PDB file of C-alpha atoms in Angstrom:
ATOM      1  CA  MET A1445     -87.053  28.315-127.181  1.00 35.00           C
ATOM      2  CA  LEU A1446     -89.304  25.718-125.602  1.00 38.00           C
ATOM      3  CA  LYS A1447     -91.766  24.172-127.997  1.00 39.00           C
ATOM      4  CA  ASN A1448     -94.246  21.305-127.837  1.00 35.00           C
ATOM      5  CA  ILE A1449     -92.447  18.311-126.387  1.00 39.00           C
ATOM      6  CA  ILE A1450     -93.184  15.264-128.532  1.00 39.00           C
ATOM      7  CA  GLY A1451     -90.863  12.617-127.165  1.00 41.00           C
ATOM      8  CA  PHE A1452     -87.497  14.362-127.379  1.00 45.00           C
ATOM      9  CA  ARG A1453     -88.218  16.263-130.566  1.00 46.00           C
ATOM     10  CA  ASN A1454     -87.503  19.991-130.477  1.00 43.00           C
ATOM     11  CA  ILE A1455     -86.910  20.796-126.831  1.00 38.00           C
ATOM     12  CA  TYR A1456     -85.777  24.374-126.435  1.00 36.00           C
ATOM     13  CA  PHE A1457     -86.496  27.749-124.858  1.00 37.00           C
ATOM     14  CA  LEU A1458     -87.946  31.001-126.106  1.00 35.00           C
ATOM     15  CA  SER A1459     -85.670  33.967-125.531  1.00 36.00           C
ATOM     16  CA  ASN A1460     -87.257  37.278-124.548  1.00 34.00           C
ATOM     17  CA  LYS A1461     -84.623  39.003-126.669  1.00 37.00           C
ATOM     18  CA  ASN A1462     -85.922  37.655-129.950  1.00 39.00           C
ATOM     19  CA  ASN A1463     -89.444  36.358-129.328  1.00 40.00           C
ATOM     20  CA  ASN A1464     -92.514  37.879-127.716  1.00 40.00           C
ATOM     21  CA  PHE A1465     -93.785  34.472-126.525  1.00 34.00           C
ATOM     22  CA  TYR A1466     -91.266  34.486-123.714  1.00 36.00           C
ATOM     23  CA  ASN A1467     -92.474  37.018-121.157  1.00 42.00           C
ATOM     24  CA  ASN A1468     -91.652  37.498-117.484  1.00 44.00           C
ATOM     25  CA  ASN A1469     -89.728  34.192-117.413  1.00 44.00           C
ATOM     26  CA  LYS A1470     -92.885  32.262-118.231  1.00 47.00           C
ATOM     27  CA  VAL A1471     -92.695  29.510-120.828  1.00 47.00           C
ATOM     28  CA  CYS A1472     -95.376  29.355-123.523  1.00 50.00           C
ATOM     29  CA  PHE A1473     -96.275  26.161-125.357  1.00 53.00           C
ATOM     30  CA  SER A1474     -97.259  26.115-129.007  1.00 58.00           C
ATOM     31  CA  SER A1475    -100.424  24.166-129.821  1.00 70.00           C
ATOM     32  CA  LYS A1476     -99.103  23.199-133.259  1.00 80.00           C
ATOM     33  CA  ILE A1477     -97.322  19.887-133.642  1.00 83.00           C
ATOM     34  CA  TYR A1478     -95.358  21.160-136.662  1.00 86.00           C
ATOM     35  CA  THR A1479     -93.123  24.235-136.818  1.00 85.00           C
ATOM     36  CA  LYS A1480     -91.075  23.707-140.008  1.00 88.00           C
ATOM     37  CA  THR A1481     -87.932  24.777-138.137  1.00 83.00           C
ATOM     38  CA  GLY A1482     -86.341  21.381-138.743  1.00 88.00           C
ATOM     39  CA  ASP A1483     -87.047  21.219-142.460  1.00 86.00           C
ATOM     40  CA  LYS A1484     -83.392  21.878-143.294  1.00 84.00           C
ATOM     41  CA  GLY A1485     -82.088  19.010-141.177  1.00 91.00           C
ATOM     42  CA  THR A1486     -81.296  20.794-137.935  1.00 84.00           C
ATOM     43  CA  SER A1487     -82.942  20.708-134.529  1.00 86.00           C
ATOM     44  CA  ALA A1488     -82.583  22.615-131.283  1.00 79.00           C
ATOM     45  CA  LEU A1489     -81.039  21.505-128.024  1.00 81.00           C
ATOM     46  CA  PHE A1490     -82.480  22.348-124.625  1.00 76.00           C
ATOM     47  CA  ASN A1491     -80.369  25.530-124.479  1.00 77.00           C
ATOM     48  CA  GLY A1492     -81.607  26.777-127.868  1.00 79.00           C
ATOM     49  CA  GLU A1493     -78.474  25.824-129.793  1.00 82.00           C
ATOM     50  CA  ARG A1494     -79.215  24.295-133.193  1.00 86.00           C
ATOM     51  CA  ARG A1495     -77.287  21.300-134.512  1.00 86.00           C
ATOM     52  CA  SER A1496     -77.563  18.818-137.362  1.00 78.00           C
ATOM     53  CA  LYS A1497     -80.036  16.006-136.769  1.00 88.00           C
ATOM     54  CA  CYS A1498     -77.220  13.518-137.365  1.00 84.00           C
ATOM     55  CA  ASN A1499     -75.318  14.932-134.387  1.00 82.00           C
ATOM     56  CA  PRO A1500     -74.477  12.221-131.807  1.00 86.00           C
ATOM     57  CA  ILE A1501     -76.732  13.974-129.294  1.00 88.00           C
ATOM     58  CA  PHE A1502     -79.795  13.327-131.447  1.00 91.00           C
ATOM     59  CA  ASN A1503     -78.767   9.710-131.964  1.00 95.00           C
ATOM     60  CA  VAL A1504     -78.923   9.256-128.197  1.00 96.00           C
ATOM     61  CA  LEU A1505     -82.210  11.143-127.919  1.00 95.00           C
ATOM     62  CA  GLY A1506     -83.722   9.019-130.676  1.00 96.00           C
ATOM     63  CA  SER A1507     -82.739   5.745-129.032  1.00 97.00           C
ATOM     64  CA  VAL A1508     -84.008   6.874-125.630  1.00 98.00           C
ATOM     65  CA  ASP A1509     -87.269   8.025-127.203  1.00 98.00           C
ATOM     66  CA  GLU A1510     -87.598   4.640-128.915  1.00 98.00           C
ATOM     67  CA  LEU A1511     -86.984   2.932-125.576  1.00 99.00           C
ATOM     68  CA  SER A1512     -89.818   4.880-123.969  1.00 98.00           C
ATOM     69  CA  SER A1513     -92.156   3.849-126.795  1.00 98.00           C
ATOM     70  CA  HIS A1514     -91.265   0.182-126.338  1.00 99.00           C
ATOM     71  CA  LEU A1515     -91.810   0.569-122.597  1.00 99.00           C
ATOM     72  CA  GLY A1516     -95.284   1.892-123.354  1.00 98.00           C
ATOM     73  CA  VAL A1517     -96.095  -1.333-125.202  1.00 98.00           C
ATOM     74  CA  ALA A1518     -94.717  -3.431-122.329  1.00 98.00           C
ATOM     75  CA  LYS A1519     -96.728  -1.419-119.833  1.00 98.00           C
ATOM     76  CA  GLU A1520     -99.988  -1.970-121.704  1.00 98.00           C
ATOM     77  CA  GLN A1521     -99.280  -5.696-121.979  1.00 97.00           C
ATOM     78  CA  LEU A1522     -98.763  -5.815-118.221  1.00 98.00           C
ATOM     79  CA  VAL A1523    -102.060  -3.973-117.740  1.00 97.00           C
ATOM     80  CA  CYS A1524    -103.782  -6.699-119.783  1.00 96.00           C
ATOM     81  CA  LEU A1525    -102.046  -9.396-117.743  1.00 94.00           C
ATOM     82  CA  LYS A1526    -103.127  -7.706-114.533  1.00 96.00           C
ATOM     83  CA  THR A1527    -106.740  -7.668-115.737  1.00 95.00           C
ATOM     84  CA  GLU A1528    -106.581 -11.385-116.536  1.00 92.00           C
ATOM     85  CA  ILE A1529    -105.386 -12.513-113.114  1.00 92.00           C
ATOM     86  CA  GLN A1530    -106.681  -9.888-110.675  1.00 90.00           C
ATOM     87  CA  SER A1531    -109.703 -11.989-109.729  1.00 87.00           C
ATOM     88  CA  VAL A1532    -107.680 -15.125-108.976  1.00 88.00           C
ATOM     89  CA  ASP A1533    -104.358 -14.013-107.486  1.00 91.00           C
ATOM     90  CA  LYS A1534    -104.076 -10.858-105.394  1.00 92.00           C
ATOM     91  CA  ASP A1535    -100.328 -11.146-104.719  1.00 93.00           C
ATOM     92  CA  ARG A1536     -99.390 -11.485-108.382  1.00 92.00           C
ATOM     93  CA  THR A1537    -101.788  -8.660-109.255  1.00 95.00           C
ATOM     94  CA  ASN A1538    -100.111  -6.361-106.719  1.00 96.00           C
ATOM     95  CA  THR A1539     -96.676  -7.228-108.083  1.00 96.00           C
ATOM     96  CA  ILE A1540     -97.732  -6.424-111.645  1.00 97.00           C
ATOM     97  CA  HIS A1541     -99.299  -3.155-110.495  1.00 97.00           C
ATOM     98  CA  LYS A1542     -96.027  -2.179-108.846  1.00 98.00           C
ATOM     99  CA  VAL A1543     -94.024  -2.939-111.999  1.00 98.00           C
ATOM    100  CA  ILE A1544     -96.479  -0.890-114.088  1.00 98.00           C
ATOM    101  CA  GLU A1545     -95.975   2.080-111.765  1.00 98.00           C
ATOM    102  CA  GLU A1546     -92.199   1.631-111.918  1.00 99.00           C
ATOM    103  CA  ILE A1547     -92.214   1.584-115.715  1.00 99.00           C
ATOM    104  CA  GLU A1548     -94.273   4.761-115.843  1.00 98.00           C
ATOM    105  CA  SER A1549     -91.784   6.434-113.503  1.00 98.00           C
ATOM    106  CA  ILE A1550     -88.953   5.261-115.750  1.00 99.00           C
ATOM    107  CA  GLN A1551     -90.669   6.772-118.797  1.00 98.00           C
ATOM    108  CA  CYS A1552     -90.766  10.107-116.960  1.00 97.00           C
ATOM    109  CA  LEU A1553     -87.101   9.738-116.029  1.00 98.00           C
ATOM    110  CA  LEU A1554     -86.200   9.023-119.650  1.00 98.00           C
ATOM    111  CA  LEU A1555     -87.592  12.449-120.544  1.00 96.00           C
ATOM    112  CA  ASP A1556     -85.274  13.865-117.878  1.00 96.00           C
ATOM    113  CA  VAL A1557     -82.419  11.866-119.394  1.00 97.00           C
ATOM    114  CA  GLY A1558     -83.226  13.463-122.751  1.00 94.00           C
ATOM    115  CA  SER A1559     -83.251  16.959-121.266  1.00 93.00           C
ATOM    116  CA  ASN A1560     -79.876  16.335-119.644  1.00 93.00           C
ATOM    117  CA  VAL A1561     -78.314  14.920-122.812  1.00 92.00           C
ATOM    118  CA  ALA A1562     -79.695  17.866-124.808  1.00 88.00           C
ATOM    119  CA  THR A1563     -78.064  20.395-122.462  1.00 86.00           C
ATOM    120  CA  PRO A1564     -74.315  20.478-123.235  1.00 84.00           C
ATOM    121  CA  ALA A1565     -72.369  21.417-120.123  1.00 79.00           C
ATOM    122  CA  THR A1566     -69.855  23.515-122.054  1.00 77.00           C
ATOM    123  CA  THR A1567     -72.348  25.718-123.924  1.00 81.00           C
ATOM    124  CA  SER A1568     -75.328  25.965-121.549  1.00 74.00           C
ATOM    125  CA  SER A1569     -76.140  28.535-118.892  1.00 78.00           C
ATOM    126  CA  GLU A1570     -76.238  27.672-115.216  1.00 81.00           C
ATOM    127  CA  GLN A1571     -80.020  28.057-115.307  1.00 85.00           C
ATOM    128  CA  HIS A1572     -80.364  25.504-118.089  1.00 83.00           C
ATOM    129  CA  LEU A1573     -77.989  23.102-116.351  1.00 81.00           C
ATOM    130  CA  MET A1574     -79.999  23.328-113.131  1.00 86.00           C
ATOM    131  CA  ARG A1575     -83.261  22.622-114.958  1.00 88.00           C
ATOM    132  CA  ALA A1576     -81.765  19.577-116.678  1.00 84.00           C
ATOM    133  CA  LYS A1577     -79.782  18.067-113.798  1.00 90.00           C
ATOM    134  CA  PHE A1578     -79.954  14.306-113.254  1.00 94.00           C
ATOM    135  CA  SER A1579     -79.067  12.549-110.006  1.00 93.00           C
ATOM    136  CA  ASP A1580     -77.508   9.178-109.172  1.00 96.00           C
ATOM    137  CA  ASP A1581     -80.405   8.738-106.732  1.00 97.00           C
ATOM    138  CA  HIS A1582     -82.462   7.473-109.672  1.00 98.00           C
ATOM    139  CA  THR A1583     -79.932   4.699-110.248  1.00 98.00           C
ATOM    140  CA  THR A1584     -80.093   3.780-106.569  1.00 98.00           C
ATOM    141  CA  GLN A1585     -83.865   3.469-106.886  1.00 98.00           C
ATOM    142  CA  LEU A1586     -83.443   1.092-109.826  1.00 99.00           C
ATOM    143  CA  GLU A1587     -81.055  -1.019-107.771  1.00 99.00           C
ATOM    144  CA  ASN A1588     -83.588  -1.214-104.942  1.00 98.00           C
ATOM    145  CA  TRP A1589     -86.287  -2.370-107.359  1.00 99.00           C
ATOM    146  CA  ILE A1590     -83.944  -4.957-108.873  1.00 98.00           C
ATOM    147  CA  ASP A1591     -83.063  -6.364-105.453  1.00 98.00           C
ATOM    148  CA  GLU A1592     -86.718  -6.501-104.432  1.00 98.00           C
ATOM    149  CA  HIS A1593     -87.859  -8.316-107.585  1.00 98.00           C
ATOM    150  CA  THR A1594     -84.904 -10.706-107.577  1.00 97.00           C
ATOM    151  CA  LEU A1595     -86.161 -12.183-104.299  1.00 96.00           C
ATOM    152  CA  HIS A1596     -89.020 -13.786-106.261  1.00 94.00           C
ATOM    153  CA  LEU A1597     -86.759 -15.371-108.896  1.00 96.00           C
ATOM    154  CA  GLN A1598     -84.685 -18.515-109.116  1.00 93.00           C
ATOM    155  CA  PRO A1599     -80.899 -17.968-109.287  1.00 93.00           C
ATOM    156  CA  LEU A1600     -79.544 -17.663-112.806  1.00 91.00           C
ATOM    157  CA  LYS A1601     -77.751 -20.805-113.986  1.00 90.00           C
ATOM    158  CA  ASN A1602     -78.104 -20.456-117.765  1.00 91.00           C
ATOM    159  CA  PHE A1603     -78.446 -17.822-120.452  1.00 94.00           C
ATOM    160  CA  ILE A1604     -82.127 -16.854-120.735  1.00 92.00           C
ATOM    161  CA  LEU A1605     -83.680 -16.665-124.204  1.00 95.00           C
ATOM    162  CA  PRO A1606     -86.186 -13.859-124.886  1.00 96.00           C
ATOM    163  CA  GLY A1607     -89.686 -15.273-124.560  1.00 95.00           C
ATOM    164  CA  GLY A1608     -91.783 -16.452-121.654  1.00 94.00           C
ATOM    165  CA  GLY A1609     -94.939 -14.572-122.567  1.00 95.00           C
ATOM    166  CA  LEU A1610     -95.738 -11.409-124.523  1.00 96.00           C
ATOM    167  CA  SER A1611     -94.920  -8.916-121.776  1.00 97.00           C
ATOM    168  CA  ALA A1612     -91.658 -10.687-120.931  1.00 97.00           C
ATOM    169  CA  SER A1613     -90.661 -10.733-124.605  1.00 98.00           C
ATOM    170  CA  GLN A1614     -91.453  -7.042-124.989  1.00 98.00           C
ATOM    171  CA  LEU A1615     -89.443  -6.208-121.871  1.00 98.00           C
ATOM    172  CA  GLN A1616     -86.488  -8.021-123.440  1.00 98.00           C
ATOM    173  CA  VAL A1617     -86.915  -5.788-126.500  1.00 99.00           C
ATOM    174  CA  CYS A1618     -86.815  -2.814-124.128  1.00 99.00           C
ATOM    175  CA  ARG A1619     -83.625  -4.172-122.587  1.00 98.00           C
ATOM    176  CA  SER A1620     -81.989  -4.458-126.012  1.00 98.00           C
ATOM    177  CA  VAL A1621     -82.966  -0.910-126.995  1.00 99.00           C
ATOM    178  CA  CYS A1622     -81.711   0.330-123.628  1.00 99.00           C
ATOM    179  CA  ARG A1623     -78.332  -1.281-124.284  1.00 98.00           C
ATOM    180  CA  ARG A1624     -78.208   0.435-127.666  1.00 98.00           C
ATOM    181  CA  SER A1625     -79.039   3.763-126.016  1.00 98.00           C
ATOM    182  CA  GLU A1626     -76.131   3.247-123.659  1.00 98.00           C
ATOM    183  CA  ARG A1627     -73.783   2.458-126.566  1.00 98.00           C
ATOM    184  CA  GLU A1628     -74.937   5.611-128.367  1.00 97.00           C
ATOM    185  CA  LEU A1629     -74.195   7.583-125.200  1.00 97.00           C
ATOM    186  CA  VAL A1630     -70.684   6.130-124.958  1.00 97.00           C
ATOM    187  CA  LEU A1631     -70.089   6.955-128.633  1.00 96.00           C
ATOM    188  CA  MET A1632     -71.321  10.506-128.023  1.00 92.00           C
ATOM    189  CA  ARG A1633     -68.824  10.868-125.181  1.00 95.00           C
ATOM    190  CA  GLU A1634     -65.991   9.636-127.396  1.00 95.00           C
ATOM    191  CA  GLN A1635     -66.948  11.964-130.248  1.00 93.00           C
ATOM    192  CA  LEU A1636     -67.846  15.106-128.281  1.00 91.00           C
ATOM    193  CA  GLY A1637     -65.623  14.742-125.206  1.00 90.00           C
ATOM    194  CA  GLU A1638     -65.924  13.623-121.582  1.00 90.00           C
ATOM    195  CA  ASP A1639     -67.840  16.756-120.567  1.00 87.00           C
ATOM    196  CA  SER A1640     -70.623  15.977-123.049  1.00 88.00           C
ATOM    197  CA  VAL A1641     -72.063  13.163-120.913  1.00 91.00           C
ATOM    198  CA  ASN A1642     -73.300  13.285-117.339  1.00 92.00           C
ATOM    199  CA  PRO A1643     -71.923  10.189-115.526  1.00 93.00           C
ATOM    200  CA  SER A1644     -75.232   9.866-113.651  1.00 96.00           C
ATOM    201  CA  VAL A1645     -77.064   9.365-116.955  1.00 97.00           C
ATOM    202  CA  MET A1646     -74.536   6.712-117.961  1.00 97.00           C
ATOM    203  CA  HIS A1647     -75.039   4.914-114.645  1.00 98.00           C
ATOM    204  CA  PHE A1648     -78.817   5.067-115.002  1.00 98.00           C
ATOM    205  CA  LEU A1649     -78.968   3.554-118.493  1.00 98.00           C
ATOM    206  CA  ASN A1650     -76.507   0.842-117.531  1.00 98.00           C
ATOM    207  CA  ARG A1651     -78.587  -0.153-114.525  1.00 98.00           C
ATOM    208  CA  LEU A1652     -81.867   0.223-116.392  1.00 99.00           C
ATOM    209  CA  SER A1653     -80.990  -2.660-118.717  1.00 98.00           C
ATOM    210  CA  ASP A1654     -80.435  -4.829-115.624  1.00 98.00           C
ATOM    211  CA  TYR A1655     -83.816  -3.752-114.268  1.00 99.00           C
ATOM    212  CA  LEU A1656     -85.552  -4.593-117.547  1.00 99.00           C
ATOM    213  CA  PHE A1657     -83.930  -8.024-117.656  1.00 98.00           C
ATOM    214  CA  THR A1658     -85.103  -8.640-114.088  1.00 98.00           C
ATOM    215  CA  VAL A1659     -88.721  -7.600-114.655  1.00 98.00           C
ATOM    216  CA  ALA A1660     -88.806  -9.623-117.885  1.00 98.00           C
ATOM    217  CA  ARG A1661     -87.929 -12.695-115.822  1.00 98.00           C
ATOM    218  CA  LEU A1662     -90.433 -11.590-113.176  1.00 98.00           C
ATOM    219  CA  SER A1663     -93.182 -11.353-115.793  1.00 97.00           C
ATOM    220  CA  THR A1664     -92.439 -14.921-116.881  1.00 97.00           C
ATOM    221  CA  HIS A1665     -92.550 -16.022-113.245  1.00 95.00           C
ATOM    222  CA  ILE A1666     -95.878 -14.260-112.650  1.00 95.00           C
ATOM    223  CA  GLN A1667     -97.413 -15.987-115.667  1.00 93.00           C
ATOM    224  CA  LYS A1668     -96.085 -19.324-114.388  1.00 92.00           C
ATOM    225  CA  VAL A1669     -94.314 -19.924-117.681  1.00 92.00           C
ATOM    226  CA  GLU A1670     -91.068 -21.871-117.832  1.00 92.00           C
ATOM    227  CA  GLU A1671     -88.046 -19.844-118.905  1.00 93.00           C
ATOM    228  CA  SER A1672     -86.378 -20.831-122.166  1.00 91.00           C
ATOM    229  CA  VAL A1673     -82.655 -21.373-121.660  1.00 92.00           C
ATOM    230  CA  TYR A1674     -79.710 -21.530-124.019  1.00 94.00           C
ATOM    231  CA  LYS A1675     -78.729 -24.948-125.334  1.00 92.00           C
ATOM    232  CA  ARG A1676     -75.832 -25.398-127.717  1.00 91.00           C
ATOM    233  CA  ILE A1677     -77.058 -26.566-131.121  1.00 90.00           C
ATOM    234  CA  THR A1678     -74.657 -29.075-132.654  1.00 88.00           C
ATOM    235  CA  THR A1679     -74.224 -29.960-136.328  1.00 87.00           C
ATOM    236  CA  PRO A1680     -74.396 -33.551-137.634  1.00 85.00           C
ATOM    237  CA  ASN A1681     -70.593 -33.566-137.969  1.00 82.00           C
ATOM    238  CA  GLU A1682     -70.198 -32.491-134.359  1.00 76.00           C
ATOM    239  CA  ASN A1683     -72.606 -35.221-133.296  1.00 70.00           C
ATOM    240  CA  ASN A1684     -70.546 -37.817-135.173  1.00 69.00           C
ATOM    241  CA  ASN A1685     -67.355 -36.553-133.576  1.00 68.00           C
ATOM    242  CA  ASN A1686     -68.972 -36.726-130.159  1.00 63.00           C
ATOM    243  CA  ASN A1687     -70.151 -40.272-130.859  1.00 59.00           C
ATOM    244  CA  ASN A1688     -66.662 -41.289-131.988  1.00 56.00           C
ATOM    245  CA  SER A1689     -65.241 -39.718-128.851  1.00 53.00           C
ATOM    246  CA  ASN A1690     -67.744 -41.644-126.767  1.00 52.00           C
ATOM    247  CA  ASN A1691     -66.795 -44.849-128.598  1.00 52.00           C
ATOM    248  CA  ILE A1692     -63.122 -44.237-127.837  1.00 47.00           C
ATOM    249  CA  ASN A1693     -63.932 -43.727-124.179  1.00 55.00           C
ATOM    250  CA  THR A1694     -66.066 -46.882-124.208  1.00 47.00           C
ATOM    251  CA  ASP A1695     -63.210 -48.860-125.782  1.00 51.00           C
ATOM    252  CA  LYS A1696     -60.830 -47.642-123.103  1.00 51.00           C
ATOM    253  CA  PHE A1697     -63.322 -48.560-120.408  1.00 45.00           C
ATOM    254  CA  GLN A1698     -63.819 -52.018-121.964  1.00 43.00           C
ATOM    255  CA  ARG A1699     -60.061 -52.642-122.059  1.00 44.00           C
ATOM    256  CA  HIS A1700     -59.878 -51.610-118.429  1.00 46.00           C
ATOM    257  CA  LEU A1701     -62.497 -54.226-117.547  1.00 44.00           C
ATOM    258  CA  GLU A1702     -60.637 -56.884-119.512  1.00 43.00           C
ATOM    259  CA  LYS A1703     -57.437 -56.164-117.611  1.00 47.00           C
ATOM    260  CA  HIS A1704     -59.196 -56.006-114.251  1.00 47.00           C
ATOM    261  CA  PRO A1705     -62.244 -58.275-114.575  1.00 43.00           C
ATOM    262  CA  THR A1706     -62.828 -58.575-110.851  1.00 42.00           C
ATOM    263  CA  LYS A1707     -62.596 -54.865-110.044  1.00 39.00           C
ATOM    264  CA  GLU A1708     -65.932 -53.194-109.284  1.00 36.00           C
ATOM    265  CA  ILE A1709     -66.496 -49.850-110.973  1.00 31.00           C
ATOM    266  CA  LYS A1710     -68.592 -47.514-108.855  1.00 34.00           C
TER     267      LYS A1710
END
């Protein structure tokens, strides 16, 4: 059965064998947001199969849905940033507009990811598998975007701390949620078997976190904000040890000068 698609909640098909809504291979959408079919803790996959809501598949779908929601926040923050600078910097405005379009495309692709994950290869018909297929071409597109945006950035020399403006910070949140989605997908594969996960989906989520890290840095660059980098925080004891070590080195250097007073140290 196919019902209202709210994120990844309750995606399934109506069968003409048991429901009059499915007629002549046409899909009908319910106008109601609630159906009560999940009140007992189960939900339907894309092929109509019902499983517990704690099934690993729904853990992946939930994380991917959450990622799309966070991307929506990042997108709106970029829209605000674009509005702020569009009258003063055309190039930066065009770059932001491009990233906004990319993020919207990614949100659409995440729905496709959900459909693919919710269509088990071992229990789904060929028709369902064809409708839910996912290609590595989408990962290639991400790589092209990453390479294009990286041209505007300084080479990485340090660990970057989340920050650098609201949109950049939110994109780092998206990156973190994306990494969790990938971990959930790996766990699903380990629990349900190799055939439960499409490698193309795995590739896409792995590359998507790289894309999000890149556009987070790009957002900071566009706002002309300095990136915050990792610096090791030492304790007072460590500082004392370092000072003692420096004193030892100074003593050795002093003794060297005493033994060789005429030698120039360069």
